[in-house]
Amino acid sequence: PVQQLVSWGAAGAMVFGGVVPYIPQYRDIRRTQNAEGFSTYVCLVLLVANILRILFWFGRRFESPLLWQSIIMIITMLLMLKLCTEVRVSNELNIKRRSFAAADSKDEEFKAPPKRSYLDFDLNYFWHWSKFTDYIQCVLTFTGVTGYITYLWLDSSLFVEMLGFLAVFTEAMLGVPQLYRNYQNRSTEGMSVKMVLMWTSGDTFKTVYFILNQAPFQFSICGLLQVFVDIAILLQVYLYSYYPQKPVSHTTHPASTKAL
């Protein structure tokens, strides 16, 4: 019975433990109405990784807790995106709105030029749209395309294994957008250190869980890589706190709580 309780506890930690690091970041953004310190590309990475992991499950049935973890994580990332989009738009009242799909012709602010295609593939504004529904459209488009390709190649073991590796490798790159953002700003201000500490502890637990439960080898290898990225971000926190590179300048927005 004790062993069974431990097993259930570990499974529950796998399912819900991944979303815990984002709770302090979500609360900080909501309290300060400032999302500059959090990279929304983290949400993009996790959405792509967990969608691919769910598709991988159809080709190779791994443990159910890992499948439910992906579903819970997708919901969490969509909530983070919704909050960050609302905060950013409210702080950029004079910025031209950008959208994933062609806008309604009745709205002059969103009206696209006559020769524009249906999708806005301007890389300068990719994943910086002004409506949460644009992110939903992008996620659904990606899910539909990758799901159709997976359906066609599901009988190929090579494709299934490559899909699994791509899923966990993408997740292993989770911290890279935040790592790069910190490097650009020469600061970790606005980033929740608690979130990164929880990343590190959670990824360490997750990697040990993969090894002990003999999960597909892709999970274990990329789990170790993810831990190394987390440690690199923690080193940034130390370096930029005790050896600041330059004064950090923040754009002052009239509608932001910080400006008030």
PDB file of C-alpha atoms in Angstrom:
ATOM      1  CA  PRO A   1       0.000   0.000   0.000  1.00  0.00           C
ATOM      2  CA  VAL A   2       2.794   2.453   0.798  1.00  0.00           C
ATOM      3  CA  GLN A   3       4.447   1.806  -2.522  1.00  0.00           C
ATOM      4  CA  GLN A   4       1.129   2.332  -4.290  1.00  0.00           C
ATOM      5  CA  LEU A   5       0.581   5.640  -2.481  1.00  0.00           C
ATOM      6  CA  VAL A   6       4.068   6.784  -3.466  1.00  0.00           C
ATOM      7  CA  SER A   7       3.350   5.809  -7.066  1.00  0.00           C
ATOM      8  CA  TRP A   8       0.089   7.761  -7.047  1.00  0.00           C
ATOM      9  CA  GLY A   9       1.809  10.749  -5.483  1.00  0.00           C
ATOM     10  CA  ALA A  10       4.545  10.709  -8.110  1.00  0.00           C
ATOM     11  CA  ALA A  11       1.960  10.467 -10.888  1.00  0.00           C
ATOM     12  CA  GLY A  12      -0.007  13.384  -9.430  1.00  0.00           C
ATOM     13  CA  ALA A  13       3.188  15.443  -9.179  1.00  0.00           C
ATOM     14  CA  MET A  14       3.908  14.733 -12.836  1.00  0.00           C
ATOM     15  CA  VAL A  15       0.431  15.794 -13.939  1.00  0.00           C
ATOM     16  CA  PHE A  16       0.115  19.033 -11.953  1.00  0.00           C
ATOM     17  CA  GLY A  17       3.682  19.811 -10.926  1.00  0.00           C
ATOM     18  CA  GLY A  18       4.537  21.319 -14.299  1.00  0.00           C
ATOM     19  CA  VAL A  19       2.034  24.159 -13.941  1.00  0.00           C
ATOM     20  CA  VAL A  20       3.070  25.181 -10.410  1.00  0.00           C
ATOM     21  CA  PRO A  21       6.086  27.316 -11.523  1.00  0.00           C
ATOM     22  CA  TYR A  22       3.789  29.589 -13.522  1.00  0.00           C
ATOM     23  CA  ILE A  23       1.519  30.477 -10.614  1.00  0.00           C
ATOM     24  CA  PRO A  24       3.895  33.101  -9.093  1.00  0.00           C
ATOM     25  CA  GLN A  25       4.658  34.520 -12.559  1.00  0.00           C
ATOM     26  CA  TYR A  26       0.945  34.766 -13.357  1.00  0.00           C
ATOM     27  CA  ARG A  27       0.265  36.527 -10.052  1.00  0.00           C
ATOM     28  CA  ASP A  28       3.174  38.952 -10.570  1.00  0.00           C
ATOM     29  CA  ILE A  29       1.969  39.920 -14.046  1.00  0.00           C
ATOM     30  CA  ARG A  30      -1.595  40.372 -12.866  1.00  0.00           C
ATOM     31  CA  ARG A  31      -0.512  42.429  -9.843  1.00  0.00           C
ATOM     32  CA  THR A  32       1.932  44.740 -11.665  1.00  0.00           C
ATOM     33  CA  GLN A  33       0.134  44.806 -15.027  1.00  0.00           C
ATOM     34  CA  ASN A  34       3.585  44.453 -16.589  1.00  0.00           C
ATOM     35  CA  ALA A  35       4.495  41.420 -18.710  1.00  0.00           C
ATOM     36  CA  GLU A  36       7.853  42.663 -19.992  1.00  0.00           C
ATOM     37  CA  GLY A  37       9.888  40.276 -17.847  1.00  0.00           C
ATOM     38  CA  PHE A  38       8.152  37.133 -19.139  1.00  0.00           C
ATOM     39  CA  SER A  39       8.809  35.817 -22.634  1.00  0.00           C
ATOM     40  CA  THR A  40       5.616  34.595 -24.298  1.00  0.00           C
ATOM     41  CA  TYR A  41       7.825  32.407 -26.483  1.00  0.00           C
ATOM     42  CA  VAL A  42       7.980  30.150 -23.425  1.00  0.00           C
ATOM     43  CA  CYS A  43       4.265  29.556 -24.016  1.00  0.00           C
ATOM     44  CA  LEU A  44       4.929  28.896 -27.710  1.00  0.00           C
ATOM     45  CA  VAL A  45       7.611  26.319 -26.927  1.00  0.00           C
ATOM     46  CA  LEU A  46       5.438  24.486 -24.412  1.00  0.00           C
ATOM     47  CA  LEU A  47       2.366  24.522 -26.641  1.00  0.00           C
ATOM     48  CA  VAL A  48       4.313  23.043 -29.562  1.00  0.00           C
ATOM     49  CA  ALA A  49       6.077  20.487 -27.363  1.00  0.00           C
ATOM     50  CA  ASN A  50       2.918  19.240 -25.654  1.00  0.00           C
ATOM     51  CA  ILE A  51       0.867  19.096 -28.836  1.00  0.00           C
ATOM     52  CA  LEU A  52       3.597  16.973 -30.430  1.00  0.00           C
ATOM     53  CA  ARG A  53       3.785  14.816 -27.300  1.00  0.00           C
ATOM     54  CA  ILE A  54       0.046  14.097 -27.481  1.00  0.00           C
ATOM     55  CA  LEU A  55       0.434  13.105 -31.137  1.00  0.00           C
ATOM     56  CA  PHE A  56       3.394  10.908 -30.166  1.00  0.00           C
ATOM     57  CA  TRP A  57       1.120   9.105 -27.703  1.00  0.00           C
ATOM     58  CA  PHE A  58      -1.034   7.855 -30.585  1.00  0.00           C
ATOM     59  CA  GLY A  59       2.016   6.168 -32.100  1.00  0.00           C
ATOM     60  CA  ARG A  60       3.609   4.922 -28.898  1.00  0.00           C
ATOM     61  CA  ARG A  61       1.440   4.634 -25.813  1.00  0.00           C
ATOM     62  CA  PHE A  62       3.495   5.932 -22.898  1.00  0.00           C
ATOM     63  CA  GLU A  63       2.254   6.458 -19.339  1.00  0.00           C
ATOM     64  CA  SER A  64      -1.110   8.199 -18.854  1.00  0.00           C
ATOM     65  CA  PRO A  65       0.242  10.788 -16.337  1.00  0.00           C
ATOM     66  CA  LEU A  66       2.552  12.144 -19.049  1.00  0.00           C
ATOM     67  CA  LEU A  67      -0.409  12.473 -21.414  1.00  0.00           C
ATOM     68  CA  TRP A  68      -2.529  14.300 -18.831  1.00  0.00           C
ATOM     69  CA  GLN A  69       0.431  16.516 -18.003  1.00  0.00           C
ATOM     70  CA  SER A  70       0.475  17.695 -21.626  1.00  0.00           C
ATOM     71  CA  ILE A  71      -3.249  18.475 -21.601  1.00  0.00           C
ATOM     72  CA  ILE A  72      -3.013  20.453 -18.338  1.00  0.00           C
ATOM     73  CA  MET A  73       0.067  22.321 -19.584  1.00  0.00           C
ATOM     74  CA  ILE A  74      -1.651  23.385 -22.813  1.00  0.00           C
ATOM     75  CA  ILE A  75      -4.547  24.857 -20.829  1.00  0.00           C
ATOM     76  CA  THR A  76      -2.103  26.661 -18.502  1.00  0.00           C
ATOM     77  CA  MET A  77      -0.112  28.183 -21.371  1.00  0.00           C
ATOM     78  CA  LEU A  78      -3.271  29.458 -23.021  1.00  0.00           C
ATOM     79  CA  LEU A  79      -4.234  31.183 -19.762  1.00  0.00           C
ATOM     80  CA  MET A  80      -0.757  32.750 -19.530  1.00  0.00           C
ATOM     81  CA  LEU A  81      -1.018  33.964 -23.125  1.00  0.00           C
ATOM     82  CA  LYS A  82      -4.443  35.461 -22.501  1.00  0.00           C
ATOM     83  CA  LEU A  83      -3.183  37.459 -19.522  1.00  0.00           C
ATOM     84  CA  CYS A  84       0.026  38.624 -21.225  1.00  0.00           C
ATOM     85  CA  THR A  85      -1.869  39.709 -24.349  1.00  0.00           C
ATOM     86  CA  GLU A  86      -4.417  41.707 -22.359  1.00  0.00           C
ATOM     87  CA  VAL A  87      -1.688  43.417 -20.319  1.00  0.00           C
ATOM     88  CA  ARG A  88       0.479  44.217 -23.332  1.00  0.00           C
ATOM     89  CA  VAL A  89      -2.390  45.640 -25.390  1.00  0.00           C
ATOM     90  CA  SER A  90      -3.622  47.786 -22.496  1.00  0.00           C
ATOM     91  CA  ASN A  91      -0.100  49.212 -22.129  1.00  0.00           C
ATOM     92  CA  GLU A  92       0.317  49.922 -25.841  1.00  0.00           C
ATOM     93  CA  LEU A  93      -2.745  51.940 -26.681  1.00  0.00           C
ATOM     94  CA  ASN A  94      -1.095  53.761 -29.559  1.00  0.00           C
ATOM     95  CA  ILE A  95       0.502  50.718 -31.178  1.00  0.00           C
ATOM     96  CA  LYS A  96      -1.032  49.416 -34.400  1.00  0.00           C
ATOM     97  CA  ARG A  97      -2.886  46.182 -33.801  1.00  0.00           C
ATOM     98  CA  ARG A  98      -1.530  43.000 -35.383  1.00  0.00           C
ATOM     99  CA  SER A  99      -3.417  39.789 -36.076  1.00  0.00           C
ATOM    100  CA  PHE A 100      -2.718  36.244 -37.203  1.00  0.00           C
ATOM    101  CA  ALA A 101      -5.555  36.148 -39.723  1.00  0.00           C
ATOM    102  CA  ALA A 102      -6.966  38.761 -42.078  1.00  0.00           C
ATOM    103  CA  ALA A 103      -9.066  41.234 -40.154  1.00  0.00           C
ATOM    104  CA  ASP A 104     -12.673  42.217 -40.505  1.00  0.00           C
ATOM    105  CA  SER A 105     -13.027  44.795 -43.283  1.00  0.00           C
ATOM    106  CA  LYS A 106     -15.416  46.818 -41.107  1.00  0.00           C
ATOM    107  CA  ASP A 107     -12.583  47.642 -38.702  1.00  0.00           C
ATOM    108  CA  GLU A 108     -10.265  50.165 -40.325  1.00  0.00           C
ATOM    109  CA  GLU A 109      -7.607  49.638 -37.683  1.00  0.00           C
ATOM    110  CA  PHE A 110      -7.357  45.954 -38.533  1.00  0.00           C
ATOM    111  CA  LYS A 111      -8.005  46.249 -42.259  1.00  0.00           C
ATOM    112  CA  ALA A 112      -5.358  44.427 -44.312  1.00  0.00           C
ATOM    113  CA  PRO A 113      -4.042  45.694 -47.680  1.00  0.00           C
ATOM    114  CA  PRO A 114      -5.896  44.269 -50.696  1.00  0.00           C
ATOM    115  CA  LYS A 115      -3.016  42.034 -51.799  1.00  0.00           C
ATOM    116  CA  ARG A 116      -2.278  40.567 -48.383  1.00  0.00           C
ATOM    117  CA  SER A 117      -2.773  36.846 -47.951  1.00  0.00           C
ATOM    118  CA  TYR A 118      -5.143  35.403 -45.371  1.00  0.00           C
ATOM    119  CA  LEU A 119      -2.384  34.711 -42.850  1.00  0.00           C
ATOM    120  CA  ASP A 120      -0.030  37.370 -41.530  1.00  0.00           C
ATOM    121  CA  PHE A 121       3.420  35.852 -41.993  1.00  0.00           C
ATOM    122  CA  ASP A 122       5.335  38.975 -41.020  1.00  0.00           C
ATOM    123  CA  LEU A 123       8.039  37.412 -38.865  1.00  0.00           C
ATOM    124  CA  ASN A 124       8.598  40.721 -37.078  1.00  0.00           C
ATOM    125  CA  TYR A 125       5.162  40.395 -35.494  1.00  0.00           C
ATOM    126  CA  PHE A 126       4.855  36.631 -35.240  1.00  0.00           C
ATOM    127  CA  TRP A 127       3.526  35.664 -31.800  1.00  0.00           C
ATOM    128  CA  HIS A 128       3.025  39.362 -30.961  1.00  0.00           C
ATOM    129  CA  TRP A 129      -0.594  39.639 -31.946  1.00  0.00           C
ATOM    130  CA  SER A 130      -3.146  41.877 -30.308  1.00  0.00           C
ATOM    131  CA  LYS A 131      -5.970  39.415 -29.714  1.00  0.00           C
ATOM    132  CA  PHE A 132      -5.975  36.178 -27.795  1.00  0.00           C
ATOM    133  CA  THR A 133      -8.161  34.625 -30.513  1.00  0.00           C
ATOM    134  CA  ASP A 134      -5.245  35.009 -32.956  1.00  0.00           C
ATOM    135  CA  TYR A 135      -3.123  32.749 -30.766  1.00  0.00           C
ATOM    136  CA  ILE A 136      -5.979  30.240 -30.641  1.00  0.00           C
ATOM    137  CA  GLN A 137      -6.187  30.254 -34.451  1.00  0.00           C
ATOM    138  CA  CYS A 138      -2.443  29.691 -34.734  1.00  0.00           C
ATOM    139  CA  VAL A 139      -2.478  26.807 -32.239  1.00  0.00           C
ATOM    140  CA  LEU A 140      -5.451  25.164 -33.965  1.00  0.00           C
ATOM    141  CA  THR A 141      -3.786  25.540 -37.369  1.00  0.00           C
ATOM    142  CA  PHE A 142      -0.581  23.944 -36.098  1.00  0.00           C
ATOM    143  CA  THR A 143      -2.528  21.132 -34.407  1.00  0.00           C
ATOM    144  CA  GLY A 144      -4.539  20.442 -37.548  1.00  0.00           C
ATOM    145  CA  VAL A 145      -1.523  20.325 -39.872  1.00  0.00           C
ATOM    146  CA  THR A 146       0.677  18.209 -37.596  1.00  0.00           C
ATOM    147  CA  GLY A 147      -2.250  15.961 -36.704  1.00  0.00           C
ATOM    148  CA  TYR A 148      -2.973  15.271 -40.372  1.00  0.00           C
ATOM    149  CA  ILE A 149       0.706  14.526 -41.099  1.00  0.00           C
ATOM    150  CA  THR A 150       0.863  12.206 -38.083  1.00  0.00           C
ATOM    151  CA  TYR A 151      -2.267  10.388 -39.252  1.00  0.00           C
ATOM    152  CA  LEU A 152      -0.679   9.744 -42.642  1.00  0.00           C
ATOM    153  CA  TRP A 153       2.649   8.504 -41.216  1.00  0.00           C
ATOM    154  CA  LEU A 154       1.438   6.793 -38.047  1.00  0.00           C
ATOM    155  CA  ASP A 155       2.443   3.362 -39.327  1.00  0.00           C
ATOM    156  CA  SER A 156       6.077   4.411 -39.728  1.00  0.00           C
ATOM    157  CA  SER A 157       8.056   3.613 -36.572  1.00  0.00           C
ATOM    158  CA  LEU A 158      10.857   5.952 -37.712  1.00  0.00           C
ATOM    159  CA  PHE A 159       8.433   8.866 -38.007  1.00  0.00           C
ATOM    160  CA  VAL A 160       6.880   8.099 -34.609  1.00  0.00           C
ATOM    161  CA  GLU A 161      10.286   7.989 -32.899  1.00  0.00           C
ATOM    162  CA  MET A 162      11.347  11.233 -34.598  1.00  0.00           C
ATOM    163  CA  LEU A 163       8.069  12.830 -33.529  1.00  0.00           C
ATOM    164  CA  GLY A 164       8.709  11.794 -29.929  1.00  0.00           C
ATOM    165  CA  PHE A 165      12.242  13.156 -30.004  1.00  0.00           C
ATOM    166  CA  LEU A 166      11.067  16.442 -31.536  1.00  0.00           C
ATOM    167  CA  ALA A 167       8.388  16.785 -28.844  1.00  0.00           C
ATOM    168  CA  VAL A 168      10.707  16.347 -25.878  1.00  0.00           C
ATOM    169  CA  PHE A 169      13.586  18.262 -27.510  1.00  0.00           C
ATOM    170  CA  THR A 170      11.287  21.235 -28.053  1.00  0.00           C
ATOM    171  CA  GLU A 171      10.275  21.070 -24.395  1.00  0.00           C
ATOM    172  CA  ALA A 172      13.944  20.866 -23.430  1.00  0.00           C
ATOM    173  CA  MET A 173      14.417  24.236 -25.145  1.00  0.00           C
ATOM    174  CA  LEU A 174      11.760  25.741 -22.856  1.00  0.00           C
ATOM    175  CA  GLY A 175      14.134  28.017 -20.985  1.00  0.00           C
ATOM    176  CA  VAL A 176      16.032  29.240 -24.063  1.00  0.00           C
ATOM    177  CA  PRO A 177      13.616  32.114 -24.894  1.00  0.00           C
ATOM    178  CA  GLN A 178      13.838  33.350 -21.297  1.00  0.00           C
ATOM    179  CA  LEU A 179      17.618  32.848 -21.338  1.00  0.00           C
ATOM    180  CA  TYR A 180      17.924  34.949 -24.500  1.00  0.00           C
ATOM    181  CA  ARG A 181      15.555  37.628 -23.209  1.00  0.00           C
ATOM    182  CA  ASN A 182      17.608  37.979 -20.044  1.00  0.00           C
ATOM    183  CA  TYR A 183      20.762  38.238 -22.142  1.00  0.00           C
ATOM    184  CA  GLN A 184      19.225  40.975 -24.317  1.00  0.00           C
ATOM    185  CA  ASN A 185      18.076  42.979 -21.287  1.00  0.00           C
ATOM    186  CA  ARG A 186      21.288  42.257 -19.368  1.00  0.00           C
ATOM    187  CA  SER A 187      18.917  41.784 -16.454  1.00  0.00           C
ATOM    188  CA  THR A 188      16.460  39.320 -14.933  1.00  0.00           C
ATOM    189  CA  GLU A 189      14.178  42.035 -13.584  1.00  0.00           C
ATOM    190  CA  GLY A 190      10.520  41.197 -14.126  1.00  0.00           C
ATOM    191  CA  MET A 191      11.227  37.469 -14.304  1.00  0.00           C
ATOM    192  CA  SER A 192       9.980  35.403 -11.398  1.00  0.00           C
ATOM    193  CA  VAL A 193      13.001  33.716  -9.785  1.00  0.00           C
ATOM    194  CA  LYS A 194      10.565  31.437  -7.963  1.00  0.00           C
ATOM    195  CA  MET A 195       9.355  30.234 -11.348  1.00  0.00           C
ATOM    196  CA  VAL A 196      12.899  29.301 -12.432  1.00  0.00           C
ATOM    197  CA  LEU A 197      13.638  27.573  -9.132  1.00  0.00           C
ATOM    198  CA  MET A 198      10.460  25.547  -9.542  1.00  0.00           C
ATOM    199  CA  TRP A 199      11.478  24.818 -13.151  1.00  0.00           C
ATOM    200  CA  THR A 200      14.786  23.411 -11.934  1.00  0.00           C
ATOM    201  CA  SER A 201      13.338  21.288  -9.138  1.00  0.00           C
ATOM    202  CA  GLY A 202      10.472  20.097 -11.339  1.00  0.00           C
ATOM    203  CA  ASP A 203      12.706  19.207 -14.277  1.00  0.00           C
ATOM    204  CA  THR A 204      15.081  17.343 -11.976  1.00  0.00           C
ATOM    205  CA  PHE A 205      12.197  15.357 -10.500  1.00  0.00           C
ATOM    206  CA  LYS A 206      10.784  14.750 -13.963  1.00  0.00           C
ATOM    207  CA  THR A 207      14.097  13.460 -15.333  1.00  0.00           C
ATOM    208  CA  VAL A 208      14.522  11.059 -12.403  1.00  0.00           C
ATOM    209  CA  TYR A 209      10.904   9.928 -12.935  1.00  0.00           C
ATOM    210  CA  PHE A 210      11.628   9.212 -16.619  1.00  0.00           C
ATOM    211  CA  ILE A 211      14.730   7.172 -15.774  1.00  0.00           C
ATOM    212  CA  LEU A 212      13.153   5.145 -12.975  1.00  0.00           C
ATOM    213  CA  ASN A 213       9.981   4.388 -14.952  1.00  0.00           C
ATOM    214  CA  GLN A 214      11.925   3.508 -18.107  1.00  0.00           C
ATOM    215  CA  ALA A 215      10.135   6.092 -20.235  1.00  0.00           C
ATOM    216  CA  PRO A 216      11.162   6.331 -23.921  1.00  0.00           C
ATOM    217  CA  PHE A 217      14.846   7.287 -24.086  1.00  0.00           C
ATOM    218  CA  GLN A 218      13.999  10.644 -25.705  1.00  0.00           C
ATOM    219  CA  PHE A 219      12.384  11.788 -22.461  1.00  0.00           C
ATOM    220  CA  SER A 220      15.444  11.090 -20.303  1.00  0.00           C
ATOM    221  CA  ILE A 221      18.011  12.695 -22.627  1.00  0.00           C
ATOM    222  CA  CYS A 222      16.034  15.885 -23.164  1.00  0.00           C
ATOM    223  CA  GLY A 223      15.134  16.054 -19.481  1.00  0.00           C
ATOM    224  CA  LEU A 224      18.831  16.333 -18.636  1.00  0.00           C
ATOM    225  CA  LEU A 225      19.260  19.051 -21.267  1.00  0.00           C
ATOM    226  CA  GLN A 226      16.350  20.965 -19.756  1.00  0.00           C
ATOM    227  CA  VAL A 227      17.975  20.890 -16.308  1.00  0.00           C
ATOM    228  CA  PHE A 228      21.185  22.369 -17.752  1.00  0.00           C
ATOM    229  CA  VAL A 229      19.235  25.271 -19.319  1.00  0.00           C
ATOM    230  CA  ASP A 230      17.508  25.961 -15.990  1.00  0.00           C
ATOM    231  CA  ILE A 231      20.873  26.109 -14.245  1.00  0.00           C
ATOM    232  CA  ALA A 232      22.127  28.577 -16.876  1.00  0.00           C
ATOM    233  CA  ILE A 233      19.186  30.900 -16.131  1.00  0.00           C
ATOM    234  CA  LEU A 234      19.924  30.704 -12.397  1.00  0.00           C
ATOM    235  CA  LEU A 235      23.531  31.697 -13.178  1.00  0.00           C
ATOM    236  CA  GLN A 236      22.154  34.724 -15.026  1.00  0.00           C
ATOM    237  CA  VAL A 237      20.176  35.688 -11.933  1.00  0.00           C
ATOM    238  CA  TYR A 238      23.374  35.593  -9.870  1.00  0.00           C
ATOM    239  CA  LEU A 239      25.563  37.409 -12.430  1.00  0.00           C
ATOM    240  CA  TYR A 240      23.106  40.193 -13.271  1.00  0.00           C
ATOM    241  CA  SER A 241      22.247  40.730  -9.604  1.00  0.00           C
ATOM    242  CA  TYR A 242      25.784  40.998  -8.254  1.00  0.00           C
ATOM    243  CA  TYR A 243      27.553  42.162 -11.443  1.00  0.00           C
ATOM    244  CA  PRO A 244      25.036  44.364 -13.297  1.00  0.00           C
ATOM    245  CA  GLN A 245      25.977  44.888 -16.933  1.00  0.00           C
ATOM    246  CA  LYS A 246      24.199  48.182 -17.501  1.00  0.00           C
ATOM    247  CA  PRO A 247      21.198  50.139 -16.165  1.00  0.00           C
ATOM    248  CA  VAL A 248      17.972  48.522 -17.268  1.00  0.00           C
ATOM    249  CA  SER A 249      15.624  50.849 -19.098  1.00  0.00           C
ATOM    250  CA  HIS A 250      11.925  50.112 -19.269  1.00  0.00           C
ATOM    251  CA  THR A 251       9.487  51.698 -21.651  1.00  0.00           C
ATOM    252  CA  THR A 252       7.032  53.836 -19.744  1.00  0.00           C
ATOM    253  CA  HIS A 253       3.444  53.199 -20.770  1.00  0.00           C
ATOM    254  CA  PRO A 254       0.759  55.704 -19.808  1.00  0.00           C
ATOM    255  CA  ALA A 255      -1.711  52.966 -18.934  1.00  0.00           C
ATOM    256  CA  SER A 256       0.649  50.793 -16.952  1.00  0.00           C
ATOM    257  CA  THR A 257       0.405  50.398 -13.216  1.00  0.00           C
ATOM    258  CA  LYS A 258       4.167  50.733 -12.947  1.00  0.00           C
ATOM    259  CA  ALA A 259       4.096  54.152 -14.641  1.00  0.00           C
ATOM    260  CA  LEU A 260       1.334  55.333 -12.320  1.00  0.00           C
TER     261      LEU A 260
END
